[in-house]
Short mmCIF file of C-alpha atoms and ligand atoms in Angstrom, two decimals:
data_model
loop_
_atom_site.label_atom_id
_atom_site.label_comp_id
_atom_site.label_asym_id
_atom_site.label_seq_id
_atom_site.Cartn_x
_atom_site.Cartn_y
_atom_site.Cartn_z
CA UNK A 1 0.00 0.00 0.00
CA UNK A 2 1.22 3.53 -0.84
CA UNK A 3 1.86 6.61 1.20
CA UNK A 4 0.53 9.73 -0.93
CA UNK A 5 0.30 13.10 -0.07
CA UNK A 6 -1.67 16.09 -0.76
CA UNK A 7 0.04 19.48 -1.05
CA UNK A 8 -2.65 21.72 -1.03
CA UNK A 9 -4.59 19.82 1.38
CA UNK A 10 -6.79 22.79 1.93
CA UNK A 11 -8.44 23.43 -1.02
CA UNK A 12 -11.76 22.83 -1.82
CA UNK A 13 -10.92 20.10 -4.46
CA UNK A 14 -8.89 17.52 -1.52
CA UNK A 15 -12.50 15.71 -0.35
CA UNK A 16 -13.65 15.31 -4.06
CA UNK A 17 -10.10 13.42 -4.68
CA UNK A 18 -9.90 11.86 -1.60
CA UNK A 19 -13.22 10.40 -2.29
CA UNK A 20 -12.32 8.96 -5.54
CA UNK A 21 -9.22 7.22 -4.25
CA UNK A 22 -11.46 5.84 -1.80
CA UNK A 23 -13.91 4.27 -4.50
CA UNK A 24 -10.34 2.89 -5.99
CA UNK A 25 -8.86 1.46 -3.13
CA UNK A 26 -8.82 -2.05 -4.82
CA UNK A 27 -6.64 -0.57 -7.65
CA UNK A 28 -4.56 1.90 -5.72
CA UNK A 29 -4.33 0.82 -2.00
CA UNK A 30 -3.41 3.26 0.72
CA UNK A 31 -1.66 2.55 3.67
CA UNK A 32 -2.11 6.33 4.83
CA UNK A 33 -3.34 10.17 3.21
CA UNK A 34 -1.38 13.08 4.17
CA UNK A 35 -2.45 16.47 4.09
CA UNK A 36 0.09 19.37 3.63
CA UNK A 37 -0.45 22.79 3.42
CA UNK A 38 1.22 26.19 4.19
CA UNK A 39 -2.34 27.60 5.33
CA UNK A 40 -2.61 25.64 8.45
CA UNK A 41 -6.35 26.84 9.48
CA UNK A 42 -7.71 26.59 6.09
CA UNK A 43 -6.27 22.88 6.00
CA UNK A 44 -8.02 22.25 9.47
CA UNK A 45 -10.94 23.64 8.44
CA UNK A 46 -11.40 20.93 5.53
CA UNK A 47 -9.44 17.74 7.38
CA UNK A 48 -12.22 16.40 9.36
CA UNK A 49 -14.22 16.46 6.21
CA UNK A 50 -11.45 14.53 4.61
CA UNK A 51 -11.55 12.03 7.50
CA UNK A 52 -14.47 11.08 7.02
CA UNK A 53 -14.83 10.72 3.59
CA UNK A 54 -11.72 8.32 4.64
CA UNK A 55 -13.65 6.68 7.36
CA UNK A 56 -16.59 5.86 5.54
CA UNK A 57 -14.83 3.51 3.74
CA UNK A 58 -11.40 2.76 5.71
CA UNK A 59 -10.78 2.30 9.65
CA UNK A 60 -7.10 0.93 8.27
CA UNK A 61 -5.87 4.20 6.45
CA UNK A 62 -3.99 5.85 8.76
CA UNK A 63 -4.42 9.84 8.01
CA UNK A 64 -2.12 12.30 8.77
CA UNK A 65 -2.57 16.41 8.18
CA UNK A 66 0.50 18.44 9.10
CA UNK A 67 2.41 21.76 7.47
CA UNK A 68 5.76 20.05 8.16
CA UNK A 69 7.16 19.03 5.17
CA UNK A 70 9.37 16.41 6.30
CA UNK A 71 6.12 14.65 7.91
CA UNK A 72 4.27 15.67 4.53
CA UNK A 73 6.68 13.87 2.49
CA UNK A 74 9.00 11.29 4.30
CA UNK A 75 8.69 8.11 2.45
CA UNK A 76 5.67 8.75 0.45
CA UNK A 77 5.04 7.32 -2.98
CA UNK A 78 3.19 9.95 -4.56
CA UNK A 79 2.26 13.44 -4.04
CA UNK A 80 -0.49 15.22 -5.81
CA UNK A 81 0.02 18.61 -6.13
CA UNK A 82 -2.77 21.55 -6.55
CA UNK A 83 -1.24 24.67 -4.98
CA UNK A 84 -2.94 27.74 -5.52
CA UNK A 85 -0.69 30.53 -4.55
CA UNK A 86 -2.00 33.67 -3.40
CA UNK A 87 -5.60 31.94 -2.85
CA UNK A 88 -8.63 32.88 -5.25
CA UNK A 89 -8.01 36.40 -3.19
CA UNK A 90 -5.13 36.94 -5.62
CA UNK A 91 -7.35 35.05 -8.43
CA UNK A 92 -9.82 37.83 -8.02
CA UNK A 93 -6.66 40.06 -9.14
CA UNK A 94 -5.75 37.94 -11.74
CA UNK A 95 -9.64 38.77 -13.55
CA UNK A 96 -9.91 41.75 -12.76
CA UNK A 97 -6.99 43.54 -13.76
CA UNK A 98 -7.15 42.79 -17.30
CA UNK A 99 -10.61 43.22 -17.34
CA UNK A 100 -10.30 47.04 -16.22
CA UNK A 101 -8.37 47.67 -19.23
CA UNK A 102 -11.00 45.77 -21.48
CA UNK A 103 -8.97 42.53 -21.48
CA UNK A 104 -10.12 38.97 -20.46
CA UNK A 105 -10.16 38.58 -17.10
CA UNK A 106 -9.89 34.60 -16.43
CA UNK A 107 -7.28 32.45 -14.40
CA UNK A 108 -5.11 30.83 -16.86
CA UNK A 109 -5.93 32.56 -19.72
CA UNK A 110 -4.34 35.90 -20.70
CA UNK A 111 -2.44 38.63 -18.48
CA UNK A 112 -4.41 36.52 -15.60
CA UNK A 113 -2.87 33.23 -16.26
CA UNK A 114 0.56 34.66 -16.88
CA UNK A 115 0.54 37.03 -13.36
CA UNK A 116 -0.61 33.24 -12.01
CA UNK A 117 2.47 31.83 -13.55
CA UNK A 118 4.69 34.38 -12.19
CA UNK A 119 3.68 33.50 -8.57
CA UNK A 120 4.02 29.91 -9.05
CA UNK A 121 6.81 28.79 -10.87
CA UNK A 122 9.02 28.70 -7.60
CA UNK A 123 6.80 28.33 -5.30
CA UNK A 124 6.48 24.55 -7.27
CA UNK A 125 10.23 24.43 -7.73
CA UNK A 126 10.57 24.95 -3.83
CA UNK A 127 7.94 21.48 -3.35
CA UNK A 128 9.85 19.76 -5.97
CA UNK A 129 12.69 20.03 -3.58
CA UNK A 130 11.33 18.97 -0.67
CA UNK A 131 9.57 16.32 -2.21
CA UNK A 132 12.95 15.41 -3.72
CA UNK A 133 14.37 15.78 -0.10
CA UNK A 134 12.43 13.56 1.72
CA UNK A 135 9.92 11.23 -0.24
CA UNK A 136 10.79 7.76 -1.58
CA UNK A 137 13.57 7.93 -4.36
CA UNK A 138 10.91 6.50 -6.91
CA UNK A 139 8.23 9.02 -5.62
CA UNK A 140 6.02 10.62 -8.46
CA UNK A 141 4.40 14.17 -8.31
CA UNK A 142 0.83 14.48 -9.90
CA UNK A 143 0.47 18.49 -10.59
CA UNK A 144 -2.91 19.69 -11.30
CA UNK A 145 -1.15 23.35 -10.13
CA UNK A 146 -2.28 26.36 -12.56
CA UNK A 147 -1.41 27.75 -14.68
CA UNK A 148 -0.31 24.62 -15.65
CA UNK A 149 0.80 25.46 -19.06
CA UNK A 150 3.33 27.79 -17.72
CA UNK A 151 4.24 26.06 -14.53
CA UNK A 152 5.22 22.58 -16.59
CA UNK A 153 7.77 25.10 -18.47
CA UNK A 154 8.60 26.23 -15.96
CA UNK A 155 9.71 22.75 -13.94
CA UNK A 156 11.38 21.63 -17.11
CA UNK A 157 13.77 24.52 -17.68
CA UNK A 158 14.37 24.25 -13.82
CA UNK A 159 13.95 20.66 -12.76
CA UNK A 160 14.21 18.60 -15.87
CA UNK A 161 14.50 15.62 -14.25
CA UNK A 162 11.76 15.89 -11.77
CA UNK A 163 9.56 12.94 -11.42
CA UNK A 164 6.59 15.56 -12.02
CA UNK A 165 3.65 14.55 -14.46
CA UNK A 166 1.80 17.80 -15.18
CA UNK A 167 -1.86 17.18 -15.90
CA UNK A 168 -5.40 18.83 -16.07
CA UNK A 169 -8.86 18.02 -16.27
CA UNK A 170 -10.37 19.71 -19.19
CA UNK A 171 -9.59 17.15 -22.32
CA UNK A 172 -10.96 14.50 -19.82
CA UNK A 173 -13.90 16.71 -19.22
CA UNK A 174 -14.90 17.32 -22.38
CA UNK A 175 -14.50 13.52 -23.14
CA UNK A 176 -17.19 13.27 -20.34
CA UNK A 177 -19.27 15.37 -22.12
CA UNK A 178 -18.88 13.69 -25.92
CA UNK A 179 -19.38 10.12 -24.09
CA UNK A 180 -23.00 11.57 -22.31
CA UNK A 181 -23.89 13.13 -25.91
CA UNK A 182 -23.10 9.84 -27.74
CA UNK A 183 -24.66 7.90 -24.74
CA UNK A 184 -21.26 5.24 -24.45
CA UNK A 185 -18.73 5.72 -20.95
CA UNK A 186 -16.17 8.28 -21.61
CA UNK A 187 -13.99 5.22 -20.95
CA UNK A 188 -15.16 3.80 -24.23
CA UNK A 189 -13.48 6.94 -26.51
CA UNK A 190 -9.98 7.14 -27.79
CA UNK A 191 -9.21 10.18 -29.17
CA UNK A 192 -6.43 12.16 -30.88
CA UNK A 193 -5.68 16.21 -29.41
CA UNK A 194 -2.81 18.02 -29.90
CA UNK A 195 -2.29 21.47 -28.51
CA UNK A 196 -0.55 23.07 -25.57
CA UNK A 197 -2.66 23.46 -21.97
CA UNK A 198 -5.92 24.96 -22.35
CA UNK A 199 -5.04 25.44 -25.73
CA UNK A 200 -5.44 22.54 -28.19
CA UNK A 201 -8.00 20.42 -30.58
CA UNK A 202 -9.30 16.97 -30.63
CA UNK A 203 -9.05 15.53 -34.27
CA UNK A 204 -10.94 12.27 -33.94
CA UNK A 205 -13.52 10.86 -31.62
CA UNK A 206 -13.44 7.36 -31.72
CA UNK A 207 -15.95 4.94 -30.30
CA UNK A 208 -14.81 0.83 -31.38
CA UNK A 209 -13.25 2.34 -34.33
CA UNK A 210 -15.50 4.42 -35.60
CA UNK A 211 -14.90 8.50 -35.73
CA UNK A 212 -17.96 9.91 -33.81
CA UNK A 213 -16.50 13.58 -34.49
CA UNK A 214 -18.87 14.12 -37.57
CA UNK A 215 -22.05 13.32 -35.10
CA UNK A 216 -20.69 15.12 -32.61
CA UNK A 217 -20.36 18.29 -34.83
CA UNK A 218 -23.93 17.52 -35.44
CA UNK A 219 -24.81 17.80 -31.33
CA UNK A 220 -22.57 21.04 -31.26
CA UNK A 221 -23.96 23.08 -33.90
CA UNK A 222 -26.80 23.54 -32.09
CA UNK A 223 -26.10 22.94 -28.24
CA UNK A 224 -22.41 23.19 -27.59
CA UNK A 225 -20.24 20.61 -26.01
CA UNK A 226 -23.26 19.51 -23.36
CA UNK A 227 -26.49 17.68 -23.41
CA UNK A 228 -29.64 19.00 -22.49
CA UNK A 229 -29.73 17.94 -19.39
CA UNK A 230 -26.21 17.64 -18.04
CA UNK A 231 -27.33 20.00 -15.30
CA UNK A 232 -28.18 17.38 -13.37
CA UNK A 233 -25.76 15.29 -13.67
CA UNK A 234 -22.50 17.66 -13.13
CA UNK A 235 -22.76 20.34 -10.33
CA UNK A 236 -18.95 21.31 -11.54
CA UNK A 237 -19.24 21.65 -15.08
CA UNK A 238 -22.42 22.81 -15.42
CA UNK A 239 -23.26 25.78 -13.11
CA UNK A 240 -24.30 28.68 -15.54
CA UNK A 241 -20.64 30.04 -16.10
CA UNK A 242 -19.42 26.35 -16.88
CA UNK A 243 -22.79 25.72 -19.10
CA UNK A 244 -21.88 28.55 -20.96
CA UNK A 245 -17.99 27.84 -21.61
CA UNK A 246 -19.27 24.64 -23.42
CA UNK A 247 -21.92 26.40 -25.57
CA UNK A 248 -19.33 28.63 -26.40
CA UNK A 249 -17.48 25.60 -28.74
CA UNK A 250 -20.39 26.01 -30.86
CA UNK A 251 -19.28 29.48 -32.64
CA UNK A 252 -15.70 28.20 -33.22
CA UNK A 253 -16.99 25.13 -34.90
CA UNK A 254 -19.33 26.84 -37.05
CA UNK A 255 -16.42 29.04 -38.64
CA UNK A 256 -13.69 26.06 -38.22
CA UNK A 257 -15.49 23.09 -38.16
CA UNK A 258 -12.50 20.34 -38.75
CA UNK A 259 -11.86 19.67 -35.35
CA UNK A 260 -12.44 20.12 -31.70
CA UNK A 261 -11.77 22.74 -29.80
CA UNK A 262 -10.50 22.78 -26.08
CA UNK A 263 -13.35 25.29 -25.08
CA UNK A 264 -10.35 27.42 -23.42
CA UNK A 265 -9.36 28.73 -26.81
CA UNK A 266 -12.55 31.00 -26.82
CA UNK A 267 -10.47 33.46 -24.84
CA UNK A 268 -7.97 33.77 -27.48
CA UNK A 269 -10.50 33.69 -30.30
CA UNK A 270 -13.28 35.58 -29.46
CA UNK A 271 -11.98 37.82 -26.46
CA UNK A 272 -14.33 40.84 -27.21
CA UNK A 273 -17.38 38.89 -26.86
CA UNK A 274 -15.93 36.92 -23.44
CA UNK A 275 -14.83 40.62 -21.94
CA UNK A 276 -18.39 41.80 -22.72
CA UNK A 277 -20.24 39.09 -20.91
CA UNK A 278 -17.83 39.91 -17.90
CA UNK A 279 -18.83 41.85 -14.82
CA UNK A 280 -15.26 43.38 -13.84
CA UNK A 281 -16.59 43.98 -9.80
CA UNK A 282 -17.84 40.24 -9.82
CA UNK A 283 -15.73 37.52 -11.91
CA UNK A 284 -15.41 33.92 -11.86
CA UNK A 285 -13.12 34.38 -8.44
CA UNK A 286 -16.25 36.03 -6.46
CA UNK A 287 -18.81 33.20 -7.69
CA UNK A 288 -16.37 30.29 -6.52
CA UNK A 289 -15.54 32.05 -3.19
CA UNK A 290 -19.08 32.66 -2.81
CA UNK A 291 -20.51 29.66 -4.05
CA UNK A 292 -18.20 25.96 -3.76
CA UNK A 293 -16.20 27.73 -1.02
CA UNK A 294 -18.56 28.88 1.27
CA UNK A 295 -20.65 25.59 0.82
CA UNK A 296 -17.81 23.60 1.97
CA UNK A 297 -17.06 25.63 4.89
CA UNK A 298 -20.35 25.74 5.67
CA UNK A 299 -20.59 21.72 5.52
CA UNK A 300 -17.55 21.30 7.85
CA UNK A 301 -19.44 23.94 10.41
CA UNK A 302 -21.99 21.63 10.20
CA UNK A 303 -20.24 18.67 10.44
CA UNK A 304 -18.60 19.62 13.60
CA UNK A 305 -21.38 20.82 15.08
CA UNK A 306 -23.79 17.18 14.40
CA UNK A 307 -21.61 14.49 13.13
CA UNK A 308 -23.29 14.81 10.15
CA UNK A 309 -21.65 15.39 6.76
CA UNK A 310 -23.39 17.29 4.10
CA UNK A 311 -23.34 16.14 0.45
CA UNK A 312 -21.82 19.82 -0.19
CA UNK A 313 -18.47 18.65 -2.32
CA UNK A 314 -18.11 17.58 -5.69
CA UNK A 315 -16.72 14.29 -7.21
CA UNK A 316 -16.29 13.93 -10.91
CA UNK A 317 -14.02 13.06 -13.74
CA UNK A 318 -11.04 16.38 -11.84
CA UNK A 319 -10.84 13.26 -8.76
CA UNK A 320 -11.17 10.28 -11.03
CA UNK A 321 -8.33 11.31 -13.44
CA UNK A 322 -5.93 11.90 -11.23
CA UNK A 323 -6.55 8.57 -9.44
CA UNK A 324 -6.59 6.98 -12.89
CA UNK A 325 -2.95 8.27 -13.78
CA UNK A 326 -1.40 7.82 -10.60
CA UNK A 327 -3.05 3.70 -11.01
CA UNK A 328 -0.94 3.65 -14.70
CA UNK A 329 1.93 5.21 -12.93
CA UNK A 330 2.15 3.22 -9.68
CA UNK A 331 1.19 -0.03 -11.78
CA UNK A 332 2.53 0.49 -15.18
CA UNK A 333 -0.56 0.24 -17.18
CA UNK A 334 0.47 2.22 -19.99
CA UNK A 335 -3.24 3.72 -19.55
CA UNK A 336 -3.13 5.94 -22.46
CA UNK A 337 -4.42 9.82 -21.02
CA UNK A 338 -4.17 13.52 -22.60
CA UNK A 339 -0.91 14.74 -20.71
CA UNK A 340 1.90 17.44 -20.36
CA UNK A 341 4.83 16.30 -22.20
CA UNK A 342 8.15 17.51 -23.42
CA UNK A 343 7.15 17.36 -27.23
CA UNK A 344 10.64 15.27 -28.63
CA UNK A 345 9.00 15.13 -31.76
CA UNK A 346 5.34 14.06 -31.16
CA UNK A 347 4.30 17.12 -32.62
CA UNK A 348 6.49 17.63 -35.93
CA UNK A 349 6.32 21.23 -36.27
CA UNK A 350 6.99 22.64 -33.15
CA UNK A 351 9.45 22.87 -30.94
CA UNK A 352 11.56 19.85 -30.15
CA UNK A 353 11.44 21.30 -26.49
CA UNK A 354 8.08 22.65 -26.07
CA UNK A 355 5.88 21.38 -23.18
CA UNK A 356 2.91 19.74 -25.32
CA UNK A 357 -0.65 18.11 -24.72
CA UNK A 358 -0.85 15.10 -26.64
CA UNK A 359 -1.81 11.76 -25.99
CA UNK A 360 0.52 9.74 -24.34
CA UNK A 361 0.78 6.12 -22.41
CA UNK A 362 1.84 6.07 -19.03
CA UNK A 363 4.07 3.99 -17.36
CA UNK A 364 5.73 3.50 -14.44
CA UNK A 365 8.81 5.83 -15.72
CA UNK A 366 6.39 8.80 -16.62
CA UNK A 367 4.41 10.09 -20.06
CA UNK A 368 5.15 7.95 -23.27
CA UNK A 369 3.94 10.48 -26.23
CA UNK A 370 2.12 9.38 -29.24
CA UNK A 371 3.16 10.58 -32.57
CA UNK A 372 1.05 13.17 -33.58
CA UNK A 373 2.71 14.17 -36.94
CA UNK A 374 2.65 18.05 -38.43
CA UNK A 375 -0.72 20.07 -37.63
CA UNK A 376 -1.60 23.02 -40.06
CA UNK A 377 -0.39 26.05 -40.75
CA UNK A 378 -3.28 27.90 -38.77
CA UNK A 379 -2.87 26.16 -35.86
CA UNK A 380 0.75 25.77 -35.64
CA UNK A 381 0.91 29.60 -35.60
CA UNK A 382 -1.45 30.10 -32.93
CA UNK A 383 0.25 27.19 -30.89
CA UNK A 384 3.60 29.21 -31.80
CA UNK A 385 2.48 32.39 -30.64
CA UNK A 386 1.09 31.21 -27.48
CA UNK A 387 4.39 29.34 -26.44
CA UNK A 388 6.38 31.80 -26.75
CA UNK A 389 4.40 34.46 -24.24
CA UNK A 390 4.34 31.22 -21.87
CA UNK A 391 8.17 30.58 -22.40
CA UNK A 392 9.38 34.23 -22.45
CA UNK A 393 6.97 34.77 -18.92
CA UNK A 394 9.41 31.35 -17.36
CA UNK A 395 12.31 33.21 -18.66
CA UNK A 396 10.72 36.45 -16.82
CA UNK A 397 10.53 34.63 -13.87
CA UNK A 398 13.87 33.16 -13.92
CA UNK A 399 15.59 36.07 -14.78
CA UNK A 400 13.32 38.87 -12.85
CA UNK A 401 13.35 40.91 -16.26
CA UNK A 402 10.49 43.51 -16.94
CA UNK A 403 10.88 42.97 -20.86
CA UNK A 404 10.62 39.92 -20.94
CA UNK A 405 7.37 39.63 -18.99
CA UNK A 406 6.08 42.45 -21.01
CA UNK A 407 7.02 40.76 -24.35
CA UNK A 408 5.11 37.66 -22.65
CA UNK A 409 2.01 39.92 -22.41
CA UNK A 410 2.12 41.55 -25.76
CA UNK A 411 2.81 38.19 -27.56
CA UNK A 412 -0.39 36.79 -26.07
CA UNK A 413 -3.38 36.88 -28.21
CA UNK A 414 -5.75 37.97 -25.75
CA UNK A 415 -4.45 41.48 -25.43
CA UNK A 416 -4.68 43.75 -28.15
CA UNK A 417 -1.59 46.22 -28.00
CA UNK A 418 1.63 47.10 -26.12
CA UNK A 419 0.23 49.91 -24.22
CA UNK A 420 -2.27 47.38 -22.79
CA UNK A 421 0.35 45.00 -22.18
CA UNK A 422 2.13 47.45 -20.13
CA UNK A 423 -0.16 49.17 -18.04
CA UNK A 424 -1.84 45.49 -16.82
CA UNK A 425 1.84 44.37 -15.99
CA UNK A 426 2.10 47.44 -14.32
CA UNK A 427 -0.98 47.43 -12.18
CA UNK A 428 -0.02 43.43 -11.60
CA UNK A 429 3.29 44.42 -10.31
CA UNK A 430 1.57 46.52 -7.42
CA UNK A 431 -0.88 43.79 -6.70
CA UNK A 432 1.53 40.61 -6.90
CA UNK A 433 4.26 42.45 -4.49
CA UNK A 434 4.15 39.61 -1.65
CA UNK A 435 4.42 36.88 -4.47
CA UNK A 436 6.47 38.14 -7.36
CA UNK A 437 10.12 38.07 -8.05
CA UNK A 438 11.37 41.72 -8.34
CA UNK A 439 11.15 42.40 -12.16
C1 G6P B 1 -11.03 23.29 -15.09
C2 G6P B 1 -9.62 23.47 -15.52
C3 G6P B 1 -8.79 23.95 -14.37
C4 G6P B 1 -9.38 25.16 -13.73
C5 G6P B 1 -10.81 24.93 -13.36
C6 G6P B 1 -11.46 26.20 -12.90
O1 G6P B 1 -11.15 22.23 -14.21
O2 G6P B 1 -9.03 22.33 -16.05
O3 G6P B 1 -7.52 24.22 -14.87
O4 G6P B 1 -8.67 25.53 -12.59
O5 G6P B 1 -11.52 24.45 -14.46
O6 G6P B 1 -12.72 25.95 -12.43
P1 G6P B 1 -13.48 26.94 -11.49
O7 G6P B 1 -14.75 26.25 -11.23
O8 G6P B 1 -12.61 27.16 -10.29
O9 G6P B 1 -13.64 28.21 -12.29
MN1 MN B 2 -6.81 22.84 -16.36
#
């Protein structure tokens, strides 16, 4: 049985993943759960929810929560990773900024996702170490940390050989949503993407064999990436700002129907229309503070006060994948999953060095890529383009230079000139001074 830790035990995602390792004990079995986090009273506000999700199912596992890291990480086998530095206070930030200045406002999207990157790249470095320090030599990280685009660079130019496998939900999300619209198990598809994080396109669908992308352009013309009714069967992905960022696939598809889109890449293409739907005084920050936050807190209040635990957290595919890699990992299934990977090729015409989402197969020595072969013109460029503000922000943060986080800014597609560029990374500068390196 594995040790595995959580750093970022206090977030409100830790009981929706603890809950799906429990369902998956049989296939990944726990000898104990540790909880680390640097915000002790947040963390202690969410453990005894965590313990008994954990009791419900195990009186074995033993379960630890601490904010030492050498009783976070001594001898564990895997860590999963989903730091949020600066806390959605400093997400708020992040949306709002831009949005003043008539630019996107969104986490990982945009002047947002790149102020995000510039607080986390060594904060992750620094748990890389300690991980390194004091876990088992064979220990694997599992980083769901955003911006993860950014922060993957990030830990290859500065830990290359880092047993860190960067993930995210999203592809594995919106394969949820194709399997409920072509009624088979999201299990059942196999499909080809290529792209960067939150930036990519799935090419084929396929279902026994068979491309399903056709039918499922069909379904999206006229009601986005979602069924009708997937209201009730995803509280995550489908409260009104999530309905809408799968309806929003439908425009792209009508004007470039060949493939997929990862529904992040409406910021970049149609940025006017997101920034108009925005409310720059209440942004996507506000709702989740106000809304899965407060819920949670409000369960554990009630939890401590009757012994009796709410249904108030969510578990979904965000819980399930993670447990599924780490099972490939820890087990060497060679489970094949949309991943972060050092490109080497798998993607023809970029970057032999890039970070890339592709398909890959995991094993129990990390992320095998599949060939993907050269993707067009069009979106090479745009793929191009948007590496280069993510690498040139790593570089930023490396080096602490101003230029090169303002090139970062003005490269990305999302903002519209240089003088925008410059007076968000201004304004950022002020609001990021407890988190940034000095530029
Ligand atoms: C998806 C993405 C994550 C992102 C999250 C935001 O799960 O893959 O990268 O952090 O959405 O969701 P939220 O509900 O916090 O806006
Ligand atoms: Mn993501």
């Amino acid at each position: 049985p594995f040790i595995l830790s959580i750093a970022g035990g206090g977030s409100t995602y830790t009981p929706g993943i603890v809950k799906s390792l429990m369902v998956r004990l049989q296939d990944f079995p726990l000898a104990e759960i540790r909880l680390y986090d640097i915000d002790e009273a947040r963390q202690n506000t969410i453990a005894p929810v965590v313990e008994k999700v954990i009791r419900d199912h195990s009186q074995s596992i033993k379960f630890t929560v601490t904010s030492d890291p050498e009783v976070a990480f001594s001898g564990a086998h895997f860590v999963f990773a989903q730091m949020r530095v600066g806390q959605y206070k400093m997400r708020e930030q992040d949306e709002k900024i831009p949005l003043r200045h008539g630019v996107v406002g969104q986490e990982t999207c945009g002047p947002g996702g790149l102020a995000y990157g510039l607080r986390t790249i060594l904060p992750m470095v620094e748990l890389i170490d300690l991980v390194d320090r004091y876990a088992h030599e064979k220990a694997w990280i599992v980083n769901y940390s955003n911006p993860a685009a950014i922060v993957a660079e990030g830990v290859r130019r500065l830990r290359p050989d880092a047993r860190v496998l960067n993930i995210c939900d999203m592809p594995v999300a919106a394969m949820r949503n194709m399997g409920a619209i072509l009624g088979v198990d999201r299990r059942r598809l196999e499909v080809d993407y290529f792209g960067l994080n939150h930036f990519g396109w799935f090419t084929r669908v396929l279902v026994d064999g068979e491309d399903k992308l056709p039918e499922l352009r069909k379904h999206i013309a006229t009601f986005g990436l979602l069924t009708e009714d997937a209201a009730k069967t995803d509280p995550q992905h489908s409260d009104p700002s999530w309905v809408k960022t799968w309806r929003n696939i439908k425009p792209i598809m009508d004007h470039f129907p060949e493939y997929l889109p990862n529904p992040y890449l409406q910021y970049y293409l149609m940025p006017n229309q997101i920034v108009e739907h925005q409310n720059p005084d209440y942004t996507r920050a506000n709702e989740v503070m106000d809304g899965r936050e407060k819920k949670l807190f409000a369960a554990a209040e009630e939890y401590k006060r009757t012994g009796i635990l709410p249904d108030a957290f969510h578990v979904g595919v965000h819980g399930e994948f993670i447990v599924d890699v780490a099972c490939s990992l820890a087990f060497n299934l060679h489970s094949r999953h949309l991943v972060m990977v050092e490109n080497r090729g798998a993607i023809t015409n970029l970057p032999y060095d890039a970070v890339v989402e592709v398909p890959a197969y995991i094993t129990s020595e990390g992320p095998e890529p599949i060939r993907v072969g050269q993707v067009p013109l069009f979106h090479q460029t745009l793929l191009q383009q948007q590496l280069a503000s993510e690498q040139l922000l790593v570089e930023a943060t490396i080096e602490g230079s101003y230029e090169k986080a303002l090139q970062a800014f003005t490269l990305n597609r999302t903002v519209p000139t240089m003088e925008h560029a410059k007076a968000i990374l201004d304004e950022m500068i002020e609001a990021n001074s407890d988190y940034w390196p000095a530029l």
